[in-house]
Short mmCIF file of C-alpha atoms in Angstrom, two decimals:
data_model
loop_
_atom_site.label_atom_id
_atom_site.label_comp_id
_atom_site.label_asym_id
_atom_site.label_seq_id
_atom_site.Cartn_x
_atom_site.Cartn_y
_atom_site.Cartn_z
CA MET A 9 20.87 25.51 5.59
CA LYS A 10 18.74 23.12 7.54
CA TYR A 11 15.78 20.82 6.97
CA SER A 12 13.73 18.72 8.28
CA PHE A 13 13.23 15.28 7.68
CA LEU A 14 11.09 12.24 9.32
CA LEU A 15 13.44 9.79 9.74
CA ILE A 16 16.36 10.14 9.37
CA ILE A 17 18.45 8.09 11.73
CA SER A 18 20.13 5.22 9.54
CA LEU A 19 21.13 7.73 7.23
CA PHE A 20 23.20 9.65 10.23
CA PRO A 21 24.45 6.99 12.87
CA LEU A 22 26.16 9.83 15.52
CA ILE A 23 22.85 11.72 15.73
CA PHE A 24 19.99 9.32 16.81
CA ASN A 25 20.76 5.21 17.13
CA LEU A 26 18.17 3.43 14.97
CA PRO A 27 17.92 -0.24 17.16
CA GLN A 28 18.69 -2.76 15.36
CA VAL A 29 16.65 -6.48 14.31
CA SER A 30 18.49 -9.42 12.68
CA GLU A 31 16.83 -12.46 13.51
CA TYR A 32 15.53 -12.94 9.91
CA ASP A 33 17.32 -14.86 8.08
CA TRP A 34 17.62 -13.56 4.32
CA ARG A 35 19.00 -15.10 1.19
CA VAL A 36 18.95 -13.64 -2.12
CA ILE A 37 17.74 -14.33 -5.32
CA GLU A 38 19.42 -14.30 -9.16
CA THR A 39 17.13 -13.18 -12.36
CA ASP A 40 18.81 -11.93 -14.93
CA ALA A 41 17.44 -8.06 -14.97
CA ASP A 42 20.26 -5.68 -15.47
CA SER A 43 19.30 -2.75 -13.72
CA GLY A 44 16.85 -2.78 -10.34
CA PHE A 45 13.07 -3.35 -9.13
CA ASN A 46 11.42 0.02 -7.78
CA ARG A 47 7.76 -2.38 -7.29
CA ILE A 48 7.05 -5.62 -6.16
CA GLN A 49 4.15 -7.51 -5.04
CA PHE A 50 2.54 -11.03 -4.95
CA SER A 51 -1.14 -11.89 -5.16
CA ASP A 52 -1.24 -15.01 -3.41
CA SER A 53 1.85 -17.25 -2.24
CA LEU A 54 2.61 -18.41 -5.57
CA HIS A 55 2.61 -15.27 -8.26
CA GLY A 56 4.46 -12.49 -8.23
CA TRP A 57 5.51 -9.61 -10.11
CA ALA A 58 8.25 -6.97 -10.01
CA ILE A 59 8.54 -3.91 -12.27
CA GLY A 60 12.04 -1.79 -13.56
CA ILE A 61 11.48 1.37 -15.27
CA ASN A 62 10.69 -0.44 -18.62
CA TYR A 63 10.41 -4.60 -17.74
CA ILE A 64 8.21 -6.70 -15.53
CA TYR A 65 8.95 -10.25 -13.89
CA HIS A 66 6.86 -12.82 -12.62
CA SER A 67 7.17 -15.66 -10.43
CA ASN A 68 4.64 -18.78 -10.98
CA ASP A 69 6.36 -20.56 -7.83
CA GLY A 70 6.49 -18.79 -4.98
CA GLY A 71 9.25 -16.38 -5.87
CA GLU A 72 12.50 -19.24 -6.15
CA THR A 73 12.50 -18.35 -10.42
CA TRP A 74 11.74 -15.06 -12.02
CA LYS A 75 11.13 -15.10 -16.12
CA ARG A 76 10.46 -11.82 -18.11
CA GLN A 77 7.45 -11.16 -19.55
CA THR A 78 7.25 -9.23 -23.05
CA LEU A 79 5.53 -5.56 -23.15
CA PRO A 80 4.85 -3.12 -25.85
CA ALA A 81 7.84 -1.86 -27.31
CA ASP A 82 7.32 1.59 -26.82
CA THR A 83 6.89 1.15 -22.65
CA PHE A 84 8.42 3.07 -19.89
CA ASN A 85 8.90 4.73 -17.18
CA LEU A 86 7.48 2.69 -15.66
CA ARG A 87 6.23 3.66 -12.32
CA GLU A 88 3.64 1.46 -10.51
CA PHE A 89 1.15 -1.18 -10.57
CA CYS A 90 -1.32 -4.00 -9.26
CA PHE A 91 -2.32 -7.02 -9.34
CA LEU A 92 -6.07 -8.22 -8.19
CA ASN A 93 -5.32 -11.57 -8.44
CA GLU A 94 -2.70 -13.97 -10.31
CA ASN A 95 -5.01 -13.07 -14.07
CA VAL A 96 -5.99 -9.74 -13.65
CA GLY A 97 -3.37 -6.59 -13.38
CA TYR A 98 -2.42 -3.56 -14.67
CA ILE A 99 0.73 -1.11 -14.49
CA ILE A 100 0.65 2.83 -15.18
CA GLY A 101 4.06 5.27 -16.33
CA GLU A 102 4.55 7.84 -18.87
CA MET A 103 3.33 9.37 -21.42
CA GLY A 104 -0.95 8.29 -19.81
CA VAL A 105 1.01 4.45 -20.03
CA ILE A 106 -2.14 2.27 -18.46
CA LEU A 107 -1.51 -1.63 -19.56
CA LYS A 108 -3.64 -4.83 -18.29
CA THR A 109 -3.06 -8.22 -18.72
CA SER A 110 -6.15 -10.96 -17.79
CA ASP A 111 -3.57 -14.54 -18.28
CA GLY A 112 -1.14 -12.85 -15.65
CA GLY A 113 1.08 -10.35 -17.69
CA LYS A 114 1.76 -13.06 -20.64
CA ASN A 115 -0.26 -10.52 -22.72
CA TRP A 116 -0.15 -6.92 -22.04
CA HIS A 117 -2.17 -4.78 -23.29
CA LYS A 118 -2.59 -0.59 -23.90
CA GLN A 119 -5.56 1.22 -23.07
CA GLU A 120 -6.83 4.83 -23.74
CA SER A 121 -6.24 7.17 -20.92
CA GLY A 122 -6.30 10.25 -23.00
CA ALA A 123 -4.22 11.61 -20.76
CA ASN A 124 -1.02 11.42 -22.69
CA LYS A 125 1.04 13.93 -21.76
CA HIS A 126 0.69 12.89 -18.06
CA TYR A 127 2.66 10.84 -15.96
CA LEU A 128 0.93 9.15 -14.52
CA MET A 129 2.24 8.39 -10.59
CA GLY A 130 -1.00 6.69 -8.30
CA LEU A 131 -3.12 3.66 -8.70
CA SER A 132 -5.88 2.00 -7.26
CA PHE A 133 -7.86 -0.89 -8.04
CA ILE A 134 -11.03 -2.61 -5.37
CA ASP A 135 -11.69 -4.92 -7.48
CA GLU A 136 -10.56 -6.16 -11.08
CA ASN A 137 -13.17 -3.15 -12.86
CA THR A 138 -13.26 -0.14 -10.88
CA GLY A 139 -9.76 1.57 -10.27
CA TRP A 140 -8.87 5.03 -9.94
CA VAL A 141 -5.04 6.44 -11.54
CA THR A 142 -3.44 10.09 -10.53
CA GLY A 143 -1.28 11.69 -12.28
CA GLU A 144 1.13 14.71 -13.65
CA MET A 145 1.45 17.17 -16.37
CA ASP A 146 4.11 20.10 -16.70
CA ASP A 147 4.44 20.69 -20.69
CA GLY A 148 5.33 24.66 -19.89
CA VAL A 149 2.38 25.87 -20.98
CA LYS A 150 -0.23 23.89 -18.63
CA ARG A 151 0.57 22.33 -14.84
CA GLY A 152 -1.39 20.41 -12.85
CA GLY A 153 -3.17 16.56 -12.20
CA ILE A 154 -5.62 14.44 -13.10
CA LEU A 155 -7.69 11.61 -11.55
CA LEU A 156 -9.31 8.85 -13.93
CA HIS A 157 -12.07 6.30 -13.26
CA THR A 158 -12.98 3.16 -14.41
CA THR A 159 -15.65 0.48 -13.76
CA ASN A 160 -15.67 -1.53 -16.34
CA GLY A 161 -11.51 -2.62 -15.91
CA GLY A 162 -10.53 0.00 -18.29
CA VAL A 163 -12.39 -0.40 -21.28
CA LYS A 164 -13.83 3.34 -21.40
CA TRP A 165 -11.21 5.35 -18.21
CA ASP A 166 -13.44 8.60 -17.55
CA THR A 167 -11.65 11.95 -16.02
CA LEU A 168 -13.30 13.04 -12.59
CA SER A 169 -10.09 16.03 -12.41
CA ASP A 170 -7.83 17.49 -14.59
CA ARG A 171 -6.28 20.83 -13.25
CA SER A 172 -3.94 22.94 -14.76
CA ASP A 173 -3.99 25.62 -11.28
CA MET A 174 -0.43 23.97 -10.88
CA ILE A 175 -1.46 21.00 -8.29
CA LEU A 176 0.10 18.09 -9.07
CA TYR A 177 -2.02 14.75 -7.89
CA TYR A 178 0.78 12.43 -6.92
CA ASP A 179 -0.85 9.33 -5.61
CA VAL A 180 -4.46 7.85 -4.71
CA LYS A 181 -6.27 5.42 -2.89
CA PHE A 182 -8.87 4.27 -2.22
CA ALA A 183 -11.41 1.91 0.20
CA ASP A 184 -14.52 1.50 -1.05
CA GLU A 185 -16.10 2.26 -4.52
CA ASN A 186 -16.69 5.70 -2.81
CA ASN A 187 -14.14 5.95 -0.19
CA GLY A 188 -10.80 7.83 -0.71
CA ILE A 189 -7.65 9.92 -0.43
CA VAL A 190 -5.60 12.13 -2.86
CA ILE A 191 -2.49 13.78 -2.25
CA GLY A 192 -0.82 15.97 -4.18
CA SER A 193 1.14 19.52 -4.12
CA TYR A 194 1.78 22.50 -6.11
CA GLY A 195 5.86 22.19 -5.58
CA PHE A 196 8.95 19.48 -4.99
CA ASP A 197 10.43 20.78 -1.72
CA ASN A 198 9.92 21.14 1.70
CA PHE A 199 8.59 24.62 1.78
CA THR A 200 5.46 23.51 -0.01
CA PRO A 201 2.62 21.92 2.07
CA ILE A 202 1.64 19.08 0.77
CA LYS A 203 -2.29 18.88 0.23
CA VAL A 204 -4.62 15.81 0.84
CA TYR A 205 -8.18 15.57 -0.75
CA ARG A 206 -11.27 12.95 0.50
CA THR A 207 -13.67 11.76 -1.72
CA TYR A 208 -16.93 10.28 -0.29
CA ASN A 209 -18.44 10.14 -3.96
CA GLY A 210 -15.91 7.66 -5.86
CA GLY A 211 -13.88 10.33 -6.57
CA LYS A 212 -16.56 13.09 -8.65
CA ASN A 213 -15.79 15.46 -5.82
CA LEU A 214 -12.81 16.27 -3.86
CA ILE A 215 -12.81 18.18 -0.69
CA GLU A 216 -8.97 19.71 1.01
CA ILE A 217 -9.47 18.39 4.43
CA SER A 218 -5.89 18.78 5.30
CA GLU A 219 -1.96 19.97 4.50
CA PHE A 220 0.93 19.64 5.98
CA TYR A 221 4.70 20.97 5.34
CA GLY A 222 8.23 19.91 6.34
CA ALA A 223 7.50 16.12 4.40
CA HIS A 224 7.56 16.47 0.82
CA THR A 225 5.97 12.97 0.38
CA ARG A 226 5.01 11.62 -2.92
CA TYR A 227 3.70 7.89 -2.13
CA LEU A 228 -0.13 7.29 0.41
CA PHE A 229 -0.34 3.84 1.81
CA LEU A 230 -3.92 3.07 3.58
CA ASN A 231 -4.24 0.16 5.48
CA ASN A 232 -8.04 1.21 6.12
CA ILE A 233 -9.53 4.85 5.24
CA ASP A 234 -8.55 5.88 8.60
CA THR A 235 -4.91 4.59 9.35
CA LEU A 236 -2.45 6.32 6.08
CA TRP A 237 1.30 6.55 6.33
CA THR A 238 2.99 8.93 3.12
CA GLY A 239 6.60 8.66 2.05
CA CYS A 240 9.06 10.43 0.25
CA PHE A 241 11.22 13.14 1.04
CA GLY A 242 9.81 12.41 4.63
CA PHE A 243 7.19 10.70 6.23
CA THR A 244 3.76 11.37 7.96
CA LYS A 245 1.37 9.43 9.37
CA SER A 246 -2.05 9.72 10.23
CA PHE A 247 -4.92 8.21 12.33
CA ASP A 248 -8.13 9.82 11.29
CA GLY A 249 -8.53 9.67 7.24
CA GLY A 250 -6.15 12.08 6.89
CA PHE A 251 -7.95 14.76 8.37
CA THR A 252 -4.94 15.54 11.46
CA TRP A 253 -0.88 14.79 11.12
CA ASP A 254 1.78 13.04 12.56
CA ILE A 255 5.18 15.13 11.51
CA SER A 256 6.88 15.14 14.21
CA PHE A 257 9.24 12.63 14.38
CA HIS A 258 12.24 14.14 12.91
CA ILE A 259 15.99 14.69 12.42
CA GLU A 260 17.45 18.00 11.16
CA ILE A 261 19.95 17.98 8.60
CA THR A 262 22.28 19.88 6.58
CA ASP A 263 21.29 19.31 2.91
CA SER A 264 19.79 20.10 -0.05
CA THR A 265 15.80 19.90 0.62
CA LEU A 266 15.71 17.24 -2.63
CA TYR A 267 18.92 15.69 -3.67
CA GLY A 268 20.69 15.06 -0.43
CA GLY A 269 17.90 13.99 1.46
CA PRO A 270 16.81 10.34 2.32
CA ILE A 271 13.47 8.43 0.70
CA PHE A 272 11.19 6.55 1.86
CA PHE A 273 11.27 4.61 -1.24
CA ASN A 274 8.82 1.71 -1.16
CA MET A 275 6.43 1.17 2.05
CA LEU A 276 4.28 -2.16 3.23
CA GLN A 277 1.68 -1.99 5.96
CA VAL A 278 0.75 -4.80 7.13
CA SER A 279 -1.56 -3.82 9.52
CA GLY A 280 -1.84 -0.17 11.24
CA LYS A 281 0.04 -1.49 13.69
CA THR A 282 3.97 -3.04 11.55
CA GLY A 283 4.91 -2.03 8.43
CA TRP A 284 7.81 -1.99 6.76
CA ALA A 285 9.56 0.93 4.39
CA VAL A 286 12.49 1.04 2.12
CA LEU A 287 15.19 4.27 3.25
CA THR A 288 16.97 5.66 0.27
CA SER A 289 19.62 8.44 -0.44
CA PHE A 290 21.47 9.75 -3.54
CA SER A 291 24.68 9.47 -1.34
CA LYS A 292 24.53 6.40 0.55
CA ASP A 293 22.61 2.44 0.25
CA SER A 294 19.30 1.95 0.72
CA GLU A 295 18.15 0.47 3.99
CA LEU A 296 15.57 -2.14 5.45
CA LEU A 297 13.38 -0.57 8.30
CA TYR A 298 10.74 -2.48 10.10
CA THR A 299 7.88 -0.77 12.62
CA ASP A 300 5.79 -2.26 14.89
CA ASP A 301 4.77 0.71 17.17
CA TYR A 302 2.19 2.35 14.72
CA ALA A 303 4.99 3.76 12.78
CA PHE A 304 6.27 6.04 16.23
CA THR A 305 9.67 4.24 15.72
CA TRP A 306 11.35 2.66 13.36
CA LYS A 307 14.34 -0.56 13.60
CA LEU A 308 17.11 -1.14 11.26
CA VAL A 309 16.26 -4.58 9.65
CA ASP A 310 19.88 -6.14 9.52
CA ILE A 311 20.86 -7.33 5.69
CA PRO A 312 23.44 -8.41 3.67
CA GLU A 313 26.18 -6.14 3.48
CA ASP A 314 25.94 -6.08 -0.64
CA PHE A 315 22.16 -6.25 -1.20
CA HIS A 316 20.59 -2.48 -1.40
CA PRO A 317 16.60 -2.85 -1.19
CA THR A 318 13.89 -0.57 -3.18
CA SER A 319 11.28 -1.72 -3.17
CA VAL A 320 9.16 -4.24 -0.38
CA THR A 321 6.27 -6.89 -0.61
CA ALA A 322 4.40 -9.85 1.43
CA ALA A 323 3.68 -12.81 0.07
CA GLY A 324 2.14 -14.67 2.42
CA LYS A 325 3.52 -15.14 5.97
CA TYR A 326 7.49 -14.14 4.31
CA LEU A 327 9.13 -11.26 2.91
CA PHE A 328 10.37 -10.23 -0.67
CA VAL A 329 12.10 -7.64 -0.83
CA GLY A 330 13.29 -6.11 -4.39
CA GLY A 331 17.16 -4.81 -4.74
CA ALA A 332 19.11 -3.31 -7.28
CA TYR A 333 20.75 -5.19 -10.13
CA GLY A 334 18.40 -7.36 -10.50
CA LEU A 335 18.54 -9.70 -7.30
CA ILE A 336 15.31 -10.32 -5.08
CA MET A 337 16.09 -11.03 -0.82
CA THR A 338 13.21 -13.08 1.27
CA ASN A 339 13.13 -14.53 4.71
CA LYS A 340 11.38 -17.36 2.84
CA PRO A 341 12.98 -21.42 3.89
CA SER A 342 14.21 -22.51 0.52
CA THR A 343 12.24 -25.76 1.25
CA VAL A 344 9.23 -24.55 1.60
CA ASP A 345 6.51 -26.67 -0.31
CA VAL A 346 5.13 -25.18 -3.22
CA GLU A 347 2.04 -27.44 -3.22
CA LYS A 348 1.58 -27.48 0.83
CA GLU A 349 2.35 -23.21 -0.24
CA LYS A 350 -0.72 -24.00 -2.40
CA GLN A 351 -2.99 -24.84 0.29
CA ASN A 352 -2.21 -22.69 2.53
CA ASP A 353 -2.49 -19.65 0.18
CA TYR A 354 -3.59 -16.68 2.84
CA ALA A 355 -2.43 -14.37 5.33
CA PHE A 356 -4.32 -13.18 8.59
CA ASP A 357 -5.78 -9.77 7.28
CA LEU A 358 -8.98 -8.10 8.56
CA PHE A 359 -10.58 -6.04 4.96
CA GLN A 360 -13.12 -2.81 4.89
CA ASN A 361 -16.69 -4.10 5.57
CA TYR A 362 -18.41 -3.86 2.40
CA PRO A 363 -21.08 -1.55 1.33
CA ASN A 364 -20.00 1.48 4.06
CA PRO A 365 -21.11 3.34 4.56
CA PHE A 366 -24.76 0.62 4.95
CA ASN A 367 -27.50 0.50 6.11
CA PRO A 368 -29.13 -2.31 7.44
CA ILE A 369 -26.52 -5.19 6.94
CA THR A 370 -23.24 -5.08 5.79
CA LYS A 371 -20.55 -7.08 5.11
CA ILE A 372 -17.04 -8.47 6.86
CA LYS A 373 -13.81 -10.49 5.40
CA TYR A 374 -11.52 -11.56 6.80
CA ALA A 375 -8.33 -14.00 6.31
CA LEU A 376 -6.67 -17.08 8.16
CA PRO A 377 -3.75 -19.15 7.03
CA ALA A 378 -4.39 -21.32 9.74
CA GLU A 379 -6.72 -23.17 11.77
CA SER A 380 -7.56 -20.03 14.76
CA TYR A 381 -9.33 -19.48 17.32
CA VAL A 382 -11.75 -16.53 16.49
CA GLU A 383 -13.33 -13.79 18.31
CA LEU A 384 -15.36 -11.16 15.85
CA LYS A 385 -16.71 -8.14 18.09
CA ILE A 386 -18.35 -5.17 17.12
CA TYR A 387 -18.77 -1.53 20.31
CA ASP A 388 -19.74 1.55 20.29
CA MET A 389 -16.67 4.36 20.15
CA MET A 390 -17.30 4.57 23.71
CA GLY A 391 -15.17 0.73 24.35
CA ARG A 392 -18.82 -1.26 25.05
CA GLU A 393 -19.66 -4.36 22.97
CA VAL A 394 -22.62 -4.03 20.44
CA ARG A 395 -22.63 -7.65 19.35
CA THR A 396 -20.91 -10.58 18.95
CA LEU A 397 -20.48 -11.98 15.57
CA VAL A 398 -17.85 -14.95 15.45
CA ASN A 399 -16.11 -16.95 18.81
CA GLY A 400 -15.04 -19.93 17.73
CA TYR A 401 -12.94 -21.98 15.62
CA ASN A 402 -12.51 -21.10 12.20
CA GLY A 403 -10.45 -22.89 9.37
CA ILE A 404 -7.34 -21.99 6.63
CA GLY A 405 -9.51 -19.47 4.51
CA TYR A 406 -10.85 -16.07 3.83
CA LYS A 407 -14.56 -16.01 5.56
CA GLU A 408 -17.59 -13.50 5.53
CA ILE A 409 -20.00 -12.93 7.48
CA SER A 410 -22.93 -10.70 7.94
CA TRP A 411 -23.69 -7.95 10.35
CA ASP A 412 -28.16 -6.50 10.75
CA GLY A 413 -27.54 -3.70 13.15
CA LYS A 414 -28.64 -5.53 15.62
CA ASN A 415 -26.84 -5.84 18.83
CA ASN A 416 -26.58 -8.83 21.06
CA ASN A 417 -30.25 -8.52 22.01
CA GLY A 418 -31.37 -8.50 18.76
CA ILE A 419 -32.77 -4.98 19.41
CA GLU A 420 -31.54 -2.06 16.37
CA VAL A 421 -28.53 0.03 16.41
CA SER A 422 -28.25 3.03 16.04
CA SER A 423 -26.54 5.79 13.10
CA SER A 424 -23.01 5.39 14.52
CA ILE A 425 -19.35 4.88 13.81
CA TYR A 426 -18.80 1.43 15.09
CA LEU A 427 -15.84 -0.81 15.21
CA TYR A 428 -15.10 -4.37 14.26
CA TYR A 429 -12.18 -5.83 16.16
CA LEU A 430 -10.72 -9.44 15.51
CA SER A 431 -8.71 -11.38 17.46
CA ALA A 432 -7.41 -14.98 15.92
CA LYS A 433 -4.77 -17.39 18.38
CA SER A 434 -3.11 -19.72 15.35
CA LEU A 435 -3.75 -23.55 16.48
CA GLU A 436 -0.64 -23.85 14.11
CA ASP A 437 1.86 -21.77 15.82
CA GLY A 438 0.13 -19.52 19.14
CA LYS A 439 1.24 -16.54 17.23
CA ILE A 440 -2.32 -13.95 17.78
CA PHE A 441 -3.38 -11.44 15.47
CA GLU A 442 -5.26 -8.19 16.54
CA LYS A 443 -7.06 -5.56 14.21
CA TYR A 444 -9.95 -3.64 14.00
CA ALA A 445 -11.55 -1.15 11.73
CA LYS A 446 -14.70 1.93 11.56
CA MET A 447 -17.60 1.02 10.03
CA LEU A 448 -20.28 3.91 9.42
CA LEU A 449 -24.42 3.09 10.06
CA LEU A 450 -26.43 5.52 8.29
CA LYS A 451 -29.82 5.63 8.75
#
C-alpha cells in the first residue's frame, strides 16, 4: 500500500533528485559516550550539552571537549532538554521525570511533576522560571495527554490539562507567557489527524484551531508564534500560527506507515526562512538537510561517510550536529580562539516583542554578533512604514528598544497587528541579516 510522507527525498534518489550542499568543512569530535546523542544544545558559543537515552555530556570550551555529567541513578529514557543560560537547565523523560540544574549540570535535582505515569515529551521555557511540559499516558486503563506549567522554576508544577479521552499531547512551544501551541493526536499513523491547539492565556484554555492528515508529526519547532514547523513521520509548516498547514510537498512510497518510513527526528530553525533537519530511517543511515527558502525545498548536506546525524543545533555562527556512537560534528574550525568567542558570544536574532499583545508600550530585543548597520522599522499590514526605531550603527551584543505605539509624526496609531522588521549588515564580513515578526497593539 502507498502512503504519503513529506520530504522523503534523500532516501529515494531515483524518485527525486535532491541537490547537495558541500561547502561546509566538517570535522568530527569524539566523546567517550558509547551511544548516540538524541538532542544537543548550546546556551551560548561556549557552553553546550548533549543528551542520550540516560546520560548527558557538557562542554565549556565551545564544543572542543565533552565530559559526562552525573544524573540521578534511576533516570532513564530522557526525551528533551533545554538550557536558559550557562547555569539553568531542565530535562524531561519517562515516568514523569523532570530534572533541574542551577549550576550548569554539576548537580541535577528531581522535581515533583505529579505525572509519574506519563512519558513527558514536550518542553518550553521562556525564562528561568516560566515553562510548560507536555506528556502522554497509556496504561491500559487511561489514555490521554497532560499539560504542566510552572512559574517558579519547577518548585511547583500545576496541571493545566489532564485528558483521558485518548488525545495525547506530543509537544508544546510558547512565544511568551500567554501565547503557545500544543500538538497531539489519538493515533499513531498517517491516517489519524494531528490536532493543533492554541492558547492565549498561558495554557489555562486550549482551543483546537486546526488538524491535518498525512504526516504524523510529534515535534514542534517555533521561530515565532506564526512560523511553525513540525516533524517526525513527515514534515509540515504553518505561516499563520497553526490555523492552516502546508503538507503539499510530499512523495509517495511503498512501505509501512510507521516502521519503514523516514523520520524528521530533529530540526533547527535559524530563522523563518532558513533551517536544518535530521532525516533518519529504520532502514537507512540518517541524513542532514538544509533549507533557505522557508522549507519549501531542502538540500542534502554532504557530510563524512561514517557520521550518522541524530540532532542539530547552533552555537553562535557555527553548527553542531549530534551523532551516533558518541560523535559530534561541527563546521567550527579547531583554531577558533576561545577568548575571542567569549567576546563574540552572540548570533544574529530578532526576538518576539514583550508584552504582546501590548498597550501602549512594548519592548523589542535583538542580538548582533558583530558591529552592524541596523534598521529596525514598524510596518502596518499593508506594508506602509509606521515608525523607524533604529537607523544607524550598533555594536556587538543584545539590544533592546521600546515602541510607544506612535508613528513617525508622534501620533498614536490604532489597534491592529503590526510587523517589526530588522535588517542588519555586518561591518565585519558584509553579511546581511533580515527578519520580521508580528505584534498586536490592543487598546
